[in-house]
mmCIF file of C-alpha atoms and ligand atoms in Angstrom:
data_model
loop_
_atom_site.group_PDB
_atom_site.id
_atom_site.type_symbol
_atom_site.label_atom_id
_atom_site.label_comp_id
_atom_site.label_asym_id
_atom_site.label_seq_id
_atom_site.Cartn_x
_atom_site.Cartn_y
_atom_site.Cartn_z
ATOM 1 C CA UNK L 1 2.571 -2.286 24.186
ATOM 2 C CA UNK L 2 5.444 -1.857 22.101
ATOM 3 C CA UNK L 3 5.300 0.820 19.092
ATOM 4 C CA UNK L 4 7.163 1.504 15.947
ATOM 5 C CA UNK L 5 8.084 5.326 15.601
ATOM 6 C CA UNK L 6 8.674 5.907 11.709
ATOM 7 C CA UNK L 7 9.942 9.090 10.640
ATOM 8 C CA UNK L 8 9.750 10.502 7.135
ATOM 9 C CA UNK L 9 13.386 9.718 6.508
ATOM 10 C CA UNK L 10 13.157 6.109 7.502
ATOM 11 C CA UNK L 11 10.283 5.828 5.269
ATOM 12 C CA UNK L 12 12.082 7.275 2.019
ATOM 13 C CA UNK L 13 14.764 5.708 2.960
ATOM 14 C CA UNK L 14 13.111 2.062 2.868
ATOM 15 C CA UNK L 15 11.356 2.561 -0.297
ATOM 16 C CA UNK L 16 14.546 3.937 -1.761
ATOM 17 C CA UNK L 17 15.895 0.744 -0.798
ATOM 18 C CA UNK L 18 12.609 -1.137 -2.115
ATOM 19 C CA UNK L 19 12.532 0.608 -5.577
ATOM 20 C CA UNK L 20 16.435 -1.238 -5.632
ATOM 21 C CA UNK L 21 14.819 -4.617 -5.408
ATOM 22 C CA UNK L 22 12.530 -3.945 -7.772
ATOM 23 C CA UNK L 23 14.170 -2.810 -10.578
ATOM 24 C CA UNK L 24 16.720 -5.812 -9.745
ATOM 25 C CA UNK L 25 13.579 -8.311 -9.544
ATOM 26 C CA UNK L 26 13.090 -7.454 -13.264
ATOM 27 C CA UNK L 27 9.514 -6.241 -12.873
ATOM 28 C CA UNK L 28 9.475 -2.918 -14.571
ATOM 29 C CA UNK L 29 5.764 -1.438 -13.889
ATOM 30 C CA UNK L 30 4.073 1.021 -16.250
ATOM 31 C CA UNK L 31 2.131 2.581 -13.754
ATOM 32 C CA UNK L 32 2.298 3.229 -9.656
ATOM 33 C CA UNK L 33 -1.127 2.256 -7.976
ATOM 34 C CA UNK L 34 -1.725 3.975 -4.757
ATOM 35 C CA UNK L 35 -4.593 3.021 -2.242
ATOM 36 C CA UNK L 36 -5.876 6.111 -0.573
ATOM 37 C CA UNK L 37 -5.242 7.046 1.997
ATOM 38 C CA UNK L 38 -2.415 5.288 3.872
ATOM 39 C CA UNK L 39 -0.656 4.696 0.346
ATOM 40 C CA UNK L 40 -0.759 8.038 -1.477
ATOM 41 C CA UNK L 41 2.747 9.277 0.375
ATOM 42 C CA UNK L 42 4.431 6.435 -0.206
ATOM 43 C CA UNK L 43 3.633 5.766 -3.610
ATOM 44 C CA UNK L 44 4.771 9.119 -4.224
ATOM 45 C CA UNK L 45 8.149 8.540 -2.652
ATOM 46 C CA UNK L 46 8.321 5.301 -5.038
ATOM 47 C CA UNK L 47 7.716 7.763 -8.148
ATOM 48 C CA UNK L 48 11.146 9.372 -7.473
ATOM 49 C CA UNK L 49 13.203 6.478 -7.584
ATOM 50 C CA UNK L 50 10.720 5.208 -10.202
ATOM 51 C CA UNK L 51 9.253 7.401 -12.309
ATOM 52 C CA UNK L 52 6.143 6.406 -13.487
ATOM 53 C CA UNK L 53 2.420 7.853 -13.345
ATOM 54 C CA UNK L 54 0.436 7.483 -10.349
ATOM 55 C CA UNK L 55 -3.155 5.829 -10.216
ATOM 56 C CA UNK L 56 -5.177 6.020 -7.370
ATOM 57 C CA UNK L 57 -8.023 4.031 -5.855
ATOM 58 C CA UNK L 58 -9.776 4.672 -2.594
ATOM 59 C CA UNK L 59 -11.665 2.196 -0.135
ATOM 60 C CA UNK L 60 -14.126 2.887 2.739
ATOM 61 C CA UNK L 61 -14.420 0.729 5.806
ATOM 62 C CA UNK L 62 -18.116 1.996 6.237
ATOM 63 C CA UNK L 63 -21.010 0.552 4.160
ATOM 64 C CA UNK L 64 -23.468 3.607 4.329
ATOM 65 C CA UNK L 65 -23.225 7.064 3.395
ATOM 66 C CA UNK L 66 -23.148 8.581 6.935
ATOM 67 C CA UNK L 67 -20.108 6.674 7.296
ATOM 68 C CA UNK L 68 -20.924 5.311 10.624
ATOM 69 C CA UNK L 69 -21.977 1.809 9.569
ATOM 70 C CA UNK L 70 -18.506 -0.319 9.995
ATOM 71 C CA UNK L 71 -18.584 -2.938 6.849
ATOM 72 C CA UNK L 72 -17.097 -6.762 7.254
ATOM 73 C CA UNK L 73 -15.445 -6.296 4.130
ATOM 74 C CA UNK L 74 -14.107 -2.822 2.518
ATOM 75 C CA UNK L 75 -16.206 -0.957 -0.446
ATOM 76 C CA UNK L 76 -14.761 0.539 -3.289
ATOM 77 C CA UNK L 77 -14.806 4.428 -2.933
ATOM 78 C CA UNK L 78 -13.223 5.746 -5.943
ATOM 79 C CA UNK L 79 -11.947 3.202 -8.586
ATOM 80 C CA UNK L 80 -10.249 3.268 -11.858
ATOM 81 C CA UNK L 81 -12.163 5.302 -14.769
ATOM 82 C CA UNK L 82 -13.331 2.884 -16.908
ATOM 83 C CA UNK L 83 -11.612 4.565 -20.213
ATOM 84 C CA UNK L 84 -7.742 3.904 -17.981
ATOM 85 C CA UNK L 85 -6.839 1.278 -20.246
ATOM 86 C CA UNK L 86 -4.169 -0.758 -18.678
ATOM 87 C CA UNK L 87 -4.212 -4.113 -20.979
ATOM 88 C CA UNK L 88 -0.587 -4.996 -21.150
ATOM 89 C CA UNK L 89 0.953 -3.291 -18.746
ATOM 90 C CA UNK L 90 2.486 -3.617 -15.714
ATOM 91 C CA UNK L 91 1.017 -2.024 -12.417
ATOM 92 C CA UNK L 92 2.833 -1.775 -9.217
ATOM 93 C CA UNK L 93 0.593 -1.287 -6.644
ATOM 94 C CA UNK L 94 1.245 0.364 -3.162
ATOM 95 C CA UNK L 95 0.215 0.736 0.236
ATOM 96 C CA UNK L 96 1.750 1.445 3.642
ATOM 97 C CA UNK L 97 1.225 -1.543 5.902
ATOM 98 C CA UNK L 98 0.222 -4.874 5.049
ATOM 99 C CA UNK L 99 -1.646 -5.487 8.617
ATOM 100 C CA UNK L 100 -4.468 -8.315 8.299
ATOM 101 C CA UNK L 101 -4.379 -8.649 4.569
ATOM 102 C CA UNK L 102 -7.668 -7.433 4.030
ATOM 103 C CA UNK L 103 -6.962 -4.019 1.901
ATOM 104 C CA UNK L 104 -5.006 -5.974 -0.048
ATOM 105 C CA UNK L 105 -6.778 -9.005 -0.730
ATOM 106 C CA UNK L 106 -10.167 -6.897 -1.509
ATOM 107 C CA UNK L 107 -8.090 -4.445 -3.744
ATOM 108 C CA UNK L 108 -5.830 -7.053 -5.734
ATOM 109 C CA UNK L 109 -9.064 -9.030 -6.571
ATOM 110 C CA UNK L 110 -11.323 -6.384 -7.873
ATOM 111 C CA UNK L 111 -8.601 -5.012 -9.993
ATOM 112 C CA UNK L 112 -8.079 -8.140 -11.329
ATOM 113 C CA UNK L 113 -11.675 -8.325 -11.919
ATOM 114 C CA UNK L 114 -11.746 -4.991 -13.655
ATOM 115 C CA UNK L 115 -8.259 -5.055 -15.587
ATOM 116 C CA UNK L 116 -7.664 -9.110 -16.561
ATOM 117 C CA UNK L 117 -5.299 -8.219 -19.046
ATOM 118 C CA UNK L 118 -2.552 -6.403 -16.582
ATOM 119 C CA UNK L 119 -0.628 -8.060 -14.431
ATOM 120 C CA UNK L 120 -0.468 -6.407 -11.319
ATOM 121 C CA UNK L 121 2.539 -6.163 -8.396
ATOM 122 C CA UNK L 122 2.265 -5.075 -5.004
ATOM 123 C CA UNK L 123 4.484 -3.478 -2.837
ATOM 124 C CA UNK L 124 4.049 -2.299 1.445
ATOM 125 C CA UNK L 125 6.406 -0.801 3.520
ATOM 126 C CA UNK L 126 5.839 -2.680 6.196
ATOM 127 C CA UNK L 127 4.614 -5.906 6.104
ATOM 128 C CA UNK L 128 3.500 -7.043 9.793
ATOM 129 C CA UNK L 129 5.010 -10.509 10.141
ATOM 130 C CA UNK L 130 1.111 -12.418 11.956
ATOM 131 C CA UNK L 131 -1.048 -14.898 10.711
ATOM 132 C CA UNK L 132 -3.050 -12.917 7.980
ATOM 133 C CA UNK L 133 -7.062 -12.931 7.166
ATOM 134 C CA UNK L 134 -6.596 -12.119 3.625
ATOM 135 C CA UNK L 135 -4.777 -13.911 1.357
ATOM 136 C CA UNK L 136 -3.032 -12.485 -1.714
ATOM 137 C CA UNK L 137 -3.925 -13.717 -5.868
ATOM 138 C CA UNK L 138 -2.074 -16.421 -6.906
ATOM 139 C CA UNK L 139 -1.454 -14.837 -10.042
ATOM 140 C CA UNK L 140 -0.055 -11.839 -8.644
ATOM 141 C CA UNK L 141 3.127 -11.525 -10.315
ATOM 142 C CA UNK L 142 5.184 -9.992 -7.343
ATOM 143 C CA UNK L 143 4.760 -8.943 -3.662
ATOM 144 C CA UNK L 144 7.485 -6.794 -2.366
ATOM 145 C CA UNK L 145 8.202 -5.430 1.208
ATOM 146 C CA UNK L 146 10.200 -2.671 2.287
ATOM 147 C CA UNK L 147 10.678 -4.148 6.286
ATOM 148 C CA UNK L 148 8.904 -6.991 7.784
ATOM 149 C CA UNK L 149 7.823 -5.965 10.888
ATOM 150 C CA UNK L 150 6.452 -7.280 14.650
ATOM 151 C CA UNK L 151 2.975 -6.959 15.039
ATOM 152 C CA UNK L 152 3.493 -3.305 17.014
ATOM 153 C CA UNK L 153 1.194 -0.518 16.132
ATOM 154 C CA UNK L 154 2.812 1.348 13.663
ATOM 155 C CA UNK L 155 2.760 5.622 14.144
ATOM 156 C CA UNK L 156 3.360 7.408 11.049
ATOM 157 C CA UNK L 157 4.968 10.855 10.860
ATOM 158 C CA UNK L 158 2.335 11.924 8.529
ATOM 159 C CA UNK L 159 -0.200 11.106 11.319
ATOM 160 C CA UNK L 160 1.653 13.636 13.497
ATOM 161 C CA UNK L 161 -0.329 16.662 15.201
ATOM 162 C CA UNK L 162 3.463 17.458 16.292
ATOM 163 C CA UNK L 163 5.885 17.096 14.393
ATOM 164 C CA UNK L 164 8.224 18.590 15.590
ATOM 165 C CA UNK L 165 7.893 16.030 18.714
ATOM 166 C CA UNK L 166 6.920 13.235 16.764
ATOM 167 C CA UNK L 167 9.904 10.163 17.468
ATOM 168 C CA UNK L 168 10.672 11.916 20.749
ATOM 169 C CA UNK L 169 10.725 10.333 23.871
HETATM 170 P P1 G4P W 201 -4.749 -4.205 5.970
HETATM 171 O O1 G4P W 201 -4.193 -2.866 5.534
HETATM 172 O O2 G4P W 201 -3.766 -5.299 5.944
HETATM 173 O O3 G4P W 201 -6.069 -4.532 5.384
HETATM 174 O O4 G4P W 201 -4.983 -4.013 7.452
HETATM 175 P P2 G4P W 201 -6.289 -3.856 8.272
HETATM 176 O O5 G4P W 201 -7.491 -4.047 7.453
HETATM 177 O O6 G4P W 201 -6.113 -4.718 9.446
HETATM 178 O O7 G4P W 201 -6.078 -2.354 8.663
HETATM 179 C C1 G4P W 201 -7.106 -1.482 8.889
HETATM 180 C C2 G4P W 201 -6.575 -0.071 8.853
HETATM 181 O O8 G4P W 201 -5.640 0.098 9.892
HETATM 182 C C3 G4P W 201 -5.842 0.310 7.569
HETATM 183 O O9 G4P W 201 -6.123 1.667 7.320
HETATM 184 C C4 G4P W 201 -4.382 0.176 7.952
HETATM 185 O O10 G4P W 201 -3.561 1.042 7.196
HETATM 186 C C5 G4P W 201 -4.410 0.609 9.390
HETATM 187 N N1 G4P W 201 -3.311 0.054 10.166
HETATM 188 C C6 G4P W 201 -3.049 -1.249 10.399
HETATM 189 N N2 G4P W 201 -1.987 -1.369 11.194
HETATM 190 C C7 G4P W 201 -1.543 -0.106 11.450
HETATM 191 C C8 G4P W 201 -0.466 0.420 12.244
HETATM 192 O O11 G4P W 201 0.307 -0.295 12.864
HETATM 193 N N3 G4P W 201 -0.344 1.774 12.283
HETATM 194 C C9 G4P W 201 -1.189 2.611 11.610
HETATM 195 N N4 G4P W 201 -0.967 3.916 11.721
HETATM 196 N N5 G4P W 201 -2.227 2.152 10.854
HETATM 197 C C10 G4P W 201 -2.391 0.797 10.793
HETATM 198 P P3 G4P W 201 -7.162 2.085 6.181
HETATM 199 O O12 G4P W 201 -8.509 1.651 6.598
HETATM 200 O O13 G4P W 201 -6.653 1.550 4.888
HETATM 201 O O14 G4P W 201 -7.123 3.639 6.208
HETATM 202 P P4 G4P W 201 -6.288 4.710 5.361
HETATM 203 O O15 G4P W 201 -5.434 5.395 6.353
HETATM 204 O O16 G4P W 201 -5.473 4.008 4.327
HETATM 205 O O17 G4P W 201 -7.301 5.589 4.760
HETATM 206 MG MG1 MG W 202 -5.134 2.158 3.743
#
């Protein structure tokens, strides 16, 4: 099966070229939103090119506390303090790979559920180009992608145990 090999540089390098089209979109977010895990680097990366705080939420694909029970749907591990208030602003939030839709989907909705008054953005570095299971808010004000992508696994340098190998044939 065919693979996509993304080094740390091309991933700076896309979301240096994604933080271009979003300052030229005219959204001009208050706040960076990373989803744990796959999205904390990334959103980090966006923070120099756009320099804005960084909020975090975390999901778990396992519905029991042992972690071994794999859930249909994702549950919210670690969410927004309930004192972060975001009425009125702008929130760009970010994630690695848009694969099957689902992280994003389950994410957009609840923090539209928890924060009506912002009006949220997304942004993935790679968006797999496949027919999706999630589908994204309609009133989601902007989705931006660094690369649309084939549906090939994906290996991230950050998932590395070599790096000094990783990329090489
Ligand atoms: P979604 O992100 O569109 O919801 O995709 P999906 O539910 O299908 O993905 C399940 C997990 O698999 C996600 O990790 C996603 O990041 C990861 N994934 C999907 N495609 C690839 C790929 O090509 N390469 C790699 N390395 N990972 C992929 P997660 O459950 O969010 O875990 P975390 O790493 O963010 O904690
Ligand atoms: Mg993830």
């Amino acid at each position: 099966m065919e693979q996509y090999n993304f080094t740390y540089n091309d991933i700076h390098n896309t979301i240096r070229t994604s933080a271009e089209k979003i300052k030229a979109s005219g959204f001009e977010p208050d706040y960076l939103l990373a989803i744990g895990g796959g999205g904390l680097i990334p959103a980090r990366i966006m923070r120099t090119y756009i320099n804005k705080p960084i909020l975090i939420v975390s999901l778990s694909r396992y519905s029991d506390e042992t972690g071994t029970a794999p859930s249909e749907t994702p549950v919210k591990l670690q969410w927004l303090e309930t004192d972060t208030n975001l009425d009125g602003k702008k929130v760009l939030v970010i994630d690695e790979v848009d694969d099957e839709r689902t992280t994003l989907q389950f994410t957009l909705n609840h923090l539209y559920d928890t924060h009506p008054e912002t009006e949220f953005a997304a942004f993935v570095v790679h968006n797999k180009l496949k027919e999706k299971k999630g589908t994204l808010p309609e009133r989601l004000s902007h989705f931006f992608t660094g690369e649309d992508i084939h549906d090939y696994w994906i290996n991230y340098a950050w998932d590395a145990e070599n790096i000094d190998q990783f990329g090489k044939k």
